[in-house]
XYZ file of C-alpha atoms in Angstrom:
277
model
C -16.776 71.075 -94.306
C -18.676 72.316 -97.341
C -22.056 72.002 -97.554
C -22.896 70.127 -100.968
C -25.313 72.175 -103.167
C -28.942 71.702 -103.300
C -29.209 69.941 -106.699
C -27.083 67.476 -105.266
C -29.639 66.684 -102.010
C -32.318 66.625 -104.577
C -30.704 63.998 -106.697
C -30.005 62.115 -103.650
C -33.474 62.521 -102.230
C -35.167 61.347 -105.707
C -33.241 57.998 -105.751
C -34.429 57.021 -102.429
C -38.095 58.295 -102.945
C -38.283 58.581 -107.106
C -40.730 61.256 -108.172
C -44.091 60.124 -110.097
C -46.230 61.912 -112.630
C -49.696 63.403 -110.283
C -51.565 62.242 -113.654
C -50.426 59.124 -115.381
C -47.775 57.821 -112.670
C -45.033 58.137 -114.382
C -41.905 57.962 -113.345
C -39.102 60.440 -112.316
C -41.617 63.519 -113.184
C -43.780 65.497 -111.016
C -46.095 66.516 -113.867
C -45.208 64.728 -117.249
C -45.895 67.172 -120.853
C -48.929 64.428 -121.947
C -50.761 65.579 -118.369
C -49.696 68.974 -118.049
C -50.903 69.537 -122.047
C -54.547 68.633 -120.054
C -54.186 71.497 -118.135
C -53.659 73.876 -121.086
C -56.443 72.946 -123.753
C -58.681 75.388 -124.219
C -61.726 75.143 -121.921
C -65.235 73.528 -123.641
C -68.765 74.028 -122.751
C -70.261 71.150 -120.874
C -73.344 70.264 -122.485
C -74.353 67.749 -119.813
C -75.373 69.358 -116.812
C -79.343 69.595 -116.944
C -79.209 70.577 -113.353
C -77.860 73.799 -114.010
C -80.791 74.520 -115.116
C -79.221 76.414 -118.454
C -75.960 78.132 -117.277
C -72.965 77.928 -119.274
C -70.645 75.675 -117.655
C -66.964 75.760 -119.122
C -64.626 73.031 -118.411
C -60.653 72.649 -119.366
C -61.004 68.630 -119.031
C -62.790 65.141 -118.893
C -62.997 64.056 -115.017
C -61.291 60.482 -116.210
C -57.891 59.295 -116.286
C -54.957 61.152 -115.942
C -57.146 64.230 -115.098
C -59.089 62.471 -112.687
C -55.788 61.706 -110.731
C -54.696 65.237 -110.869
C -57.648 66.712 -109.098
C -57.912 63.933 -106.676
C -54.314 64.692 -105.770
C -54.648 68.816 -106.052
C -58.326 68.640 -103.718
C -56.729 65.934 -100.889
C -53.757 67.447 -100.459
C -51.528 64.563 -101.568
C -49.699 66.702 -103.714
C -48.702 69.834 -102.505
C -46.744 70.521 -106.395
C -50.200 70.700 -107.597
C -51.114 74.307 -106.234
C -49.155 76.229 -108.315
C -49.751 74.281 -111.365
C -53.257 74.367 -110.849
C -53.033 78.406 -110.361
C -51.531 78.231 -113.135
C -54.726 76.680 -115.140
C -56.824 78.841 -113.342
C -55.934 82.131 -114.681
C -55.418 80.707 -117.965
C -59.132 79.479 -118.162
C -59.982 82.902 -116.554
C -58.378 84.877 -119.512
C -60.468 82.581 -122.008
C -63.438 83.075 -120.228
C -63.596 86.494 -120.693
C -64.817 86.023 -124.473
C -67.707 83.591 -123.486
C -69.584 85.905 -120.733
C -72.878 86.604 -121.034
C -73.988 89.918 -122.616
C -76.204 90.326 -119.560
C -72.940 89.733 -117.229
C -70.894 92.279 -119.240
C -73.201 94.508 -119.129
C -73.829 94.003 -115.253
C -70.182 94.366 -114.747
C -69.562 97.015 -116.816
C -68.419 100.164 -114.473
C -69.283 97.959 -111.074
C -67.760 94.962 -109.992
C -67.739 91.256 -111.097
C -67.327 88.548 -108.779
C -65.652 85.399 -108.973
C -67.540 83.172 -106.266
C -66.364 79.247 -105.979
C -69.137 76.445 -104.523
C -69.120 76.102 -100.887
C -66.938 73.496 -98.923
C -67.785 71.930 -96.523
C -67.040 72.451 -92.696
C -64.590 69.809 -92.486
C -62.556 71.250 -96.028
C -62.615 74.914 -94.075
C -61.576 73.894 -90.851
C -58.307 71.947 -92.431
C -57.929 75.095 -94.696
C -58.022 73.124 -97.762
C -59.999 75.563 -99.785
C -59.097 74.569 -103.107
C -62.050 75.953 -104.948
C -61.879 79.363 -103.420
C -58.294 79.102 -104.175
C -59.027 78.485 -107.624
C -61.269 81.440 -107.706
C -58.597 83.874 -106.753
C -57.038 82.415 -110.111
C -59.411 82.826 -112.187
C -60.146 86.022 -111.109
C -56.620 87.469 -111.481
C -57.341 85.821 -114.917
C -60.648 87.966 -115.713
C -58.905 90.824 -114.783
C -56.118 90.208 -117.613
C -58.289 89.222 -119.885
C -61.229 91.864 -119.546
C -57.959 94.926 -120.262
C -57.563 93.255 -123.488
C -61.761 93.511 -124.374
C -63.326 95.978 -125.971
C -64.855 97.205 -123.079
C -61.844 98.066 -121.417
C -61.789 101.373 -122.912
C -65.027 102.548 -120.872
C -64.465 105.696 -118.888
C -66.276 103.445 -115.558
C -63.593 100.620 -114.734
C -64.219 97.365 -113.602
C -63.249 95.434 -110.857
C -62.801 92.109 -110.594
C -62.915 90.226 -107.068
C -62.942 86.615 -105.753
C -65.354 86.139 -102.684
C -66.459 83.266 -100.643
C -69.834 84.133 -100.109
C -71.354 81.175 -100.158
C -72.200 78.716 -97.252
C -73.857 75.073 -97.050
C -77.138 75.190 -94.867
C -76.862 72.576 -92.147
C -78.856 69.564 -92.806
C -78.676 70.322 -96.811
C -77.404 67.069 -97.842
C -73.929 65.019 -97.349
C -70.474 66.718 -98.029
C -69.622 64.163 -100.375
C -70.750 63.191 -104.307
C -68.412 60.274 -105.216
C -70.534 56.954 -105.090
C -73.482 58.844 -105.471
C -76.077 58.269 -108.627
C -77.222 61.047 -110.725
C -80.445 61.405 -109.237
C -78.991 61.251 -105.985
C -76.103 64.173 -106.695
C -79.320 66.189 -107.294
C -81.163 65.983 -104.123
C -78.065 65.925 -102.424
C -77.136 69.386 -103.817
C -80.827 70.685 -104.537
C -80.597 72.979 -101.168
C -79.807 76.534 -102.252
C -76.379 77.706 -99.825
C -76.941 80.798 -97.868
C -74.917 84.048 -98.776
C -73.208 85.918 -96.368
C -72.830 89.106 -97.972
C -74.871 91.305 -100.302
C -74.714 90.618 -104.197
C -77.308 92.266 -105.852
C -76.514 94.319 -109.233
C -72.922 92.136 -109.591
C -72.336 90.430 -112.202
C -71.139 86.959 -111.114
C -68.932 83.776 -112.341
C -69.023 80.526 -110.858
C -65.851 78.741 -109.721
C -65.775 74.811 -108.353
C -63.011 71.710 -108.994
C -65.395 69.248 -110.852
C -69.253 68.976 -112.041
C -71.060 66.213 -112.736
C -75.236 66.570 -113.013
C -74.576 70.910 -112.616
C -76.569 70.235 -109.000
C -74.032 72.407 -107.006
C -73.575 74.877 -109.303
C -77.131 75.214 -110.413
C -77.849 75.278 -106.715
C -75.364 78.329 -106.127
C -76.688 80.400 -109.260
C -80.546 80.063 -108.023
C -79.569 81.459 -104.465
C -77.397 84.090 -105.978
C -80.299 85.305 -108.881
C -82.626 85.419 -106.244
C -80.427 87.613 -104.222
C -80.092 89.926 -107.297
C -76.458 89.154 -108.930
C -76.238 88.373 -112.663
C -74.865 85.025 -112.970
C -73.092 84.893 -116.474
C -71.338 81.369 -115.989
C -69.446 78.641 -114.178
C -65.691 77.634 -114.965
C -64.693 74.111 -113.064
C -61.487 72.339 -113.534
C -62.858 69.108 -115.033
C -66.587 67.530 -116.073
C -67.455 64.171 -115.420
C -68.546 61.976 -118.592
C -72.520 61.869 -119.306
C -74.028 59.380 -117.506
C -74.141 56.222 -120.106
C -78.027 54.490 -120.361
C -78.670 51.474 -118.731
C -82.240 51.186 -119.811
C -82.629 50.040 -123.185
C -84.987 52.225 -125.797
C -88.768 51.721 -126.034
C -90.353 50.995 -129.021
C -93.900 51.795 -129.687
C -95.671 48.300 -130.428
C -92.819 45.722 -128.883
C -89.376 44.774 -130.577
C -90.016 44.087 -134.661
C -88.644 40.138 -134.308
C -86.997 38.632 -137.643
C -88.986 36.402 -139.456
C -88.874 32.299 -138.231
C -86.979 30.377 -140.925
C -88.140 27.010 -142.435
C -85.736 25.036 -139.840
C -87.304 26.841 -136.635
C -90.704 26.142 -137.928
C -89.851 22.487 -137.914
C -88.164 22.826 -134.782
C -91.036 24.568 -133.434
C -93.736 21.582 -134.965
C -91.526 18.850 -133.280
C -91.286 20.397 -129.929
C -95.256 21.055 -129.723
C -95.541 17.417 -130.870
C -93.065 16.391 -127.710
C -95.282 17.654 -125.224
Protein backbone atom coordinates (compact mmCIF):
# COMPACT_ATOMS: atom_id res chain seq x y z
CA UNK A 1 0.00 0.00 0.00
CA UNK A 2 1.30 3.41 -1.00
CA UNK A 3 1.61 5.92 1.27
CA UNK A 4 -0.36 9.09 -0.12
CA UNK A 5 1.90 12.20 -0.34
CA UNK A 6 2.11 14.83 2.19
CA UNK A 7 0.13 17.59 0.39
CA UNK A 8 -2.55 15.25 0.37
CA UNK A 9 -2.56 14.72 4.55
CA UNK A 10 -2.34 18.43 4.67
CA UNK A 11 -5.40 19.02 2.60
CA UNK A 12 -7.10 16.47 4.58
CA UNK A 13 -5.93 17.81 7.90
CA UNK A 14 -7.06 21.56 6.92
CA UNK A 15 -10.71 20.49 6.20
CA UNK A 16 -11.15 18.99 9.51
CA UNK A 17 -9.26 21.80 11.47
CA UNK A 18 -9.31 24.91 8.68
CA UNK A 19 -6.33 27.18 9.13
CA UNK A 20 -6.97 30.97 10.38
CA UNK A 21 -5.04 34.15 9.78
CA UNK A 22 -2.73 34.75 13.53
CA UNK A 23 -3.81 38.55 12.74
CA UNK A 24 -7.22 39.21 11.37
CA UNK A 25 -8.76 35.52 11.64
CA UNK A 26 -9.12 34.84 8.48
CA UNK A 27 -9.78 31.95 7.04
CA UNK A 28 -7.80 29.10 5.31
CA UNK A 29 -4.39 31.26 5.86
CA UNK A 30 -1.85 31.05 8.48
CA UNK A 31 -0.67 34.64 7.93
CA UNK A 32 -2.89 36.58 5.34
CA UNK A 33 -0.69 39.49 2.86
CA UNK A 34 -2.90 42.55 4.77
CA UNK A 35 -1.11 41.16 8.28
CA UNK A 36 2.04 39.97 7.09
CA UNK A 37 2.46 43.64 5.08
CA UNK A 38 2.44 44.78 9.17
CA UNK A 39 5.34 42.96 9.68
CA UNK A 40 7.31 44.56 6.81
CA UNK A 41 6.69 48.47 7.11
CA UNK A 42 9.46 50.18 7.87
CA UNK A 43 9.99 50.64 11.63
CA UNK A 44 8.92 54.41 13.21
CA UNK A 45 10.15 56.17 16.20
CA UNK A 46 7.78 56.05 19.10
CA UNK A 47 7.35 59.39 20.32
CA UNK A 48 5.32 58.34 23.35
CA UNK A 49 7.35 56.77 25.81
CA UNK A 50 8.32 59.59 28.45
CA UNK A 51 9.57 56.84 30.64
CA UNK A 52 12.41 56.17 28.61
CA UNK A 53 13.57 58.94 29.76
CA UNK A 54 14.83 60.13 25.99
CA UNK A 55 16.00 56.92 24.18
CA UNK A 56 15.06 56.30 20.76
CA UNK A 57 12.57 53.69 20.69
CA UNK A 58 11.83 52.20 17.09
CA UNK A 59 8.78 50.26 16.48
CA UNK A 60 7.58 48.23 13.12
CA UNK A 61 3.74 48.50 14.39
CA UNK A 62 0.68 49.87 16.42
CA UNK A 63 0.00 47.29 19.44
CA UNK A 64 -3.93 47.22 18.13
CA UNK A 65 -5.73 45.01 15.93
CA UNK A 66 -4.44 42.61 13.75
CA UNK A 67 -0.94 43.30 15.26
CA UNK A 68 -2.08 43.02 18.62
CA UNK A 69 -3.28 39.39 17.81
CA UNK A 70 -0.04 38.50 16.26
CA UNK A 71 2.11 39.16 19.25
CA UNK A 72 -0.35 37.78 21.65
CA UNK A 73 -0.20 34.60 19.61
CA UNK A 74 3.87 34.75 18.84
CA UNK A 75 4.60 35.62 23.05
CA UNK A 76 1.90 32.66 24.41
CA UNK A 77 2.86 30.20 22.33
CA UNK A 78 -0.48 29.65 20.57
CA UNK A 79 1.08 29.79 17.40
CA UNK A 80 4.06 28.02 16.92
CA UNK A 81 4.02 29.43 12.74
CA UNK A 82 4.74 32.67 14.29
CA UNK A 83 8.56 32.07 15.16
CA UNK A 84 9.89 32.09 11.99
CA UNK A 85 7.83 34.83 10.69
CA UNK A 86 8.62 36.87 13.47
CA UNK A 87 12.57 36.09 12.86
CA UNK A 88 11.87 37.07 9.94
CA UNK A 89 10.78 40.82 11.10
CA UNK A 90 13.45 40.83 13.38
CA UNK A 91 16.38 40.95 11.19
CA UNK A 92 14.60 43.06 8.85
CA UNK A 93 14.08 45.85 11.55
CA UNK A 94 17.73 45.05 12.58
CA UNK A 95 19.10 45.94 9.03
CA UNK A 96 17.02 49.33 9.23
CA UNK A 97 18.22 50.07 12.43
CA UNK A 98 21.56 50.28 11.55
CA UNK A 99 20.99 53.88 9.90
CA UNK A 100 19.24 55.33 13.07
CA UNK A 101 22.10 54.48 15.82
CA UNK A 102 23.38 56.92 17.78
CA UNK A 103 26.69 58.60 16.82
CA UNK A 104 27.77 57.90 20.39
CA UNK A 105 26.79 54.01 19.83
CA UNK A 106 28.72 53.88 16.52
CA UNK A 107 31.34 55.24 17.77
CA UNK A 108 31.30 52.91 20.97
CA UNK A 109 31.02 50.01 18.70
CA UNK A 110 33.31 50.89 16.32
CA UNK A 111 36.38 48.20 16.52
CA UNK A 112 34.69 46.50 19.89
CA UNK A 113 31.57 44.87 20.16
CA UNK A 114 27.84 45.90 20.11
CA UNK A 115 25.32 44.13 21.95
CA UNK A 116 21.90 43.33 21.26
CA UNK A 117 20.32 42.83 24.88
CA UNK A 118 16.28 42.08 25.03
CA UNK A 119 14.19 43.13 28.52
CA UNK A 120 14.17 40.52 31.07
CA UNK A 121 11.39 37.78 31.41
CA UNK A 122 10.23 36.74 33.96
CA UNK A 123 10.93 33.43 35.97
CA UNK A 124 7.91 31.77 34.92
CA UNK A 125 8.62 32.82 30.78
CA UNK A 126 12.39 31.20 31.44
CA UNK A 127 11.48 28.23 33.14
CA UNK A 128 8.82 27.25 30.15
CA UNK A 129 11.63 28.41 27.71
CA UNK A 130 9.45 30.81 26.05
CA UNK A 131 12.03 33.47 25.56
CA UNK A 132 10.60 35.31 22.84
CA UNK A 133 12.34 38.58 23.37
CA UNK A 134 15.78 37.13 23.63
CA UNK A 135 14.79 35.22 20.66
CA UNK A 136 14.02 38.25 18.92
CA UNK A 137 17.32 39.66 19.85
CA UNK A 138 19.28 36.96 18.16
CA UNK A 139 17.27 38.40 15.05
CA UNK A 140 17.93 41.51 15.20
CA UNK A 141 21.29 41.02 15.82
CA UNK A 142 22.01 38.76 12.82
CA UNK A 143 20.23 41.85 11.28
CA UNK A 144 22.88 44.56 12.63
CA UNK A 145 25.43 42.49 11.49
CA UNK A 146 24.06 42.65 7.71
CA UNK A 147 23.30 45.85 7.86
CA UNK A 148 26.47 47.46 9.63
CA UNK A 149 28.78 45.51 6.25
CA UNK A 150 26.79 47.67 4.09
CA UNK A 151 27.75 51.19 6.36
CA UNK A 152 30.32 53.25 5.87
CA UNK A 153 32.06 52.14 8.69
CA UNK A 154 32.48 48.81 7.56
CA UNK A 155 35.58 49.62 5.84
CA UNK A 156 37.51 50.31 9.28
CA UNK A 157 40.66 48.28 9.63
CA UNK A 158 39.09 47.28 13.63
CA UNK A 159 35.90 45.03 12.88
CA UNK A 160 32.93 44.86 14.73
CA UNK A 161 31.10 42.35 16.32
CA UNK A 162 27.79 42.07 16.84
CA UNK A 163 26.28 39.74 19.71
CA UNK A 164 22.87 39.05 21.34
CA UNK A 165 23.13 38.54 25.24
CA UNK A 166 20.70 38.02 27.97
CA UNK A 167 22.23 39.91 30.53
CA UNK A 168 19.62 41.20 32.14
CA UNK A 169 17.63 39.85 35.21
CA UNK A 170 14.40 41.10 37.23
CA UNK A 171 15.32 41.78 41.00
CA UNK A 172 12.95 39.80 43.19
CA UNK A 173 10.32 41.86 44.72
CA UNK A 174 10.68 44.57 41.69
CA UNK A 175 7.16 44.65 40.73
CA UNK A 176 4.55 42.04 39.04
CA UNK A 177 5.50 40.03 35.83
CA UNK A 178 2.64 41.31 34.12
CA UNK A 179 1.55 44.98 32.39
CA UNK A 180 -1.82 44.22 30.71
CA UNK A 181 -4.66 45.82 32.93
CA UNK A 182 -2.29 48.00 34.36
CA UNK A 183 -2.64 52.11 34.11
CA UNK A 184 0.10 54.22 32.92
CA UNK A 185 1.19 55.35 36.13
CA UNK A 186 1.05 52.01 37.38
CA UNK A 187 3.31 50.33 34.30
CA UNK A 188 5.83 52.85 35.74
CA UNK A 189 6.25 51.85 39.25
CA UNK A 190 5.77 48.49 38.26
CA UNK A 191 8.85 48.62 35.98
CA UNK A 192 10.76 51.60 37.81
CA UNK A 193 13.25 48.86 39.51
CA UNK A 194 16.49 48.85 37.52
CA UNK A 195 17.20 44.66 36.56
CA UNK A 196 20.51 43.43 37.69
CA UNK A 197 23.22 42.46 35.02
CA UNK A 198 24.94 39.42 35.11
CA UNK A 199 27.85 40.10 33.12
CA UNK A 200 30.18 43.04 32.51
CA UNK A 201 29.13 45.79 29.86
CA UNK A 202 31.09 48.66 30.21
CA UNK A 203 32.65 50.41 26.93
CA UNK A 204 29.81 48.33 24.60
CA UNK A 205 27.80 49.93 22.73
CA UNK A 206 24.27 48.55 23.32
CA UNK A 207 20.64 48.13 21.56
CA UNK A 208 17.61 47.34 23.28
CA UNK A 209 15.36 44.45 22.19
CA UNK A 210 11.63 43.68 23.85
CA UNK A 211 8.02 42.45 22.09
CA UNK A 212 5.89 45.60 22.96
CA UNK A 213 6.25 49.13 24.89
CA UNK A 214 3.82 51.07 26.22
CA UNK A 215 4.93 54.12 28.88
CA UNK A 216 9.09 53.09 27.84
CA UNK A 217 9.12 51.90 31.85
CA UNK A 218 10.94 48.57 31.02
CA UNK A 219 13.07 49.74 28.64
CA UNK A 220 13.97 52.97 30.30
CA UNK A 221 14.50 50.80 33.33
CA UNK A 222 17.07 48.46 31.40
CA UNK A 223 19.06 51.49 29.76
CA UNK A 224 19.57 53.28 33.37
CA UNK A 225 21.06 49.95 34.86
CA UNK A 226 23.10 49.36 31.79
CA UNK A 227 24.57 53.37 31.58
CA UNK A 228 25.35 53.07 35.00
CA UNK A 229 27.27 49.95 34.42
CA UNK A 230 29.19 51.78 31.62
CA UNK A 231 27.61 50.50 28.11
CA UNK A 232 26.48 53.09 25.54
CA UNK A 233 22.92 52.59 25.03
CA UNK A 234 22.15 53.90 21.40
CA UNK A 235 18.41 52.58 21.20
CA UNK A 236 15.55 50.15 21.66
CA UNK A 237 13.79 48.20 18.69
CA UNK A 238 10.32 46.38 19.99
CA UNK A 239 7.94 44.62 17.78
CA UNK A 240 4.91 46.87 18.34
CA UNK A 241 3.98 50.30 20.54
CA UNK A 242 0.91 50.65 22.26
CA UNK A 243 -1.31 53.84 21.27
CA UNK A 244 -0.73 57.10 23.58
CA UNK A 245 -2.73 57.02 26.36
CA UNK A 246 -6.02 59.18 25.27
CA UNK A 247 -7.01 62.16 28.15
CA UNK A 248 -9.69 61.64 30.31
CA UNK A 249 -9.40 64.90 32.12
CA UNK A 250 -10.75 67.67 30.29
CA UNK A 251 -8.40 71.04 29.72
CA UNK A 252 -8.20 73.85 32.30
CA UNK A 253 -8.87 77.15 31.49
CA UNK A 254 -7.48 80.02 33.36
CA UNK A 255 -10.64 82.01 34.77
CA UNK A 256 -13.56 79.10 34.35
CA UNK A 257 -15.28 78.01 30.96
CA UNK A 258 -16.19 81.44 28.73
CA UNK A 259 -20.28 80.51 28.79
CA UNK A 260 -22.36 81.88 25.64
CA UNK A 261 -24.33 84.71 26.22
CA UNK A 262 -28.25 84.03 27.79
CA UNK A 263 -30.73 84.79 24.99
CA UNK A 264 -33.94 86.91 25.43
CA UNK A 265 -36.09 83.51 25.92
CA UNK A 266 -33.75 82.16 28.87
CA UNK A 267 -33.91 85.49 30.49
CA UNK A 268 -37.64 85.14 30.62
CA UNK A 269 -37.35 81.69 31.53
CA UNK A 270 -34.99 82.58 34.12
CA UNK A 271 -37.53 85.75 35.54
CA UNK A 272 -40.47 83.20 35.69
CA UNK A 273 -38.71 80.51 37.53
CA UNK A 274 -37.30 83.06 40.31
CA UNK A 275 -40.91 84.33 40.44
CA UNK A 276 -42.10 80.41 41.08
CA UNK A 277 -40.23 80.07 44.09
Amino acid sequence: MLNPPFGVLADAFRVGLPATCAGCGRWDVPLCDDCAALLTAPPHRVEHVDAAGGMEVWALAGYTGPMRSLVLNWKNGAREDLREVMSAAGERAGRRLTQALSAEALAAASGGTMLVIPAPSGLRRRLSGRLVAADLADAVARGLAAGWAQTDLAGSDQPVTVASADVLRRRVGAGGAHQSGRSAAQRRANRSVPPRLVAPVRGQAVVLVDDVVTTGATLGACARALTQAGAVVGGAMVVAAAPPPQRTRRPVVPGGPVLPRPSAQTNVARTRQDRSI
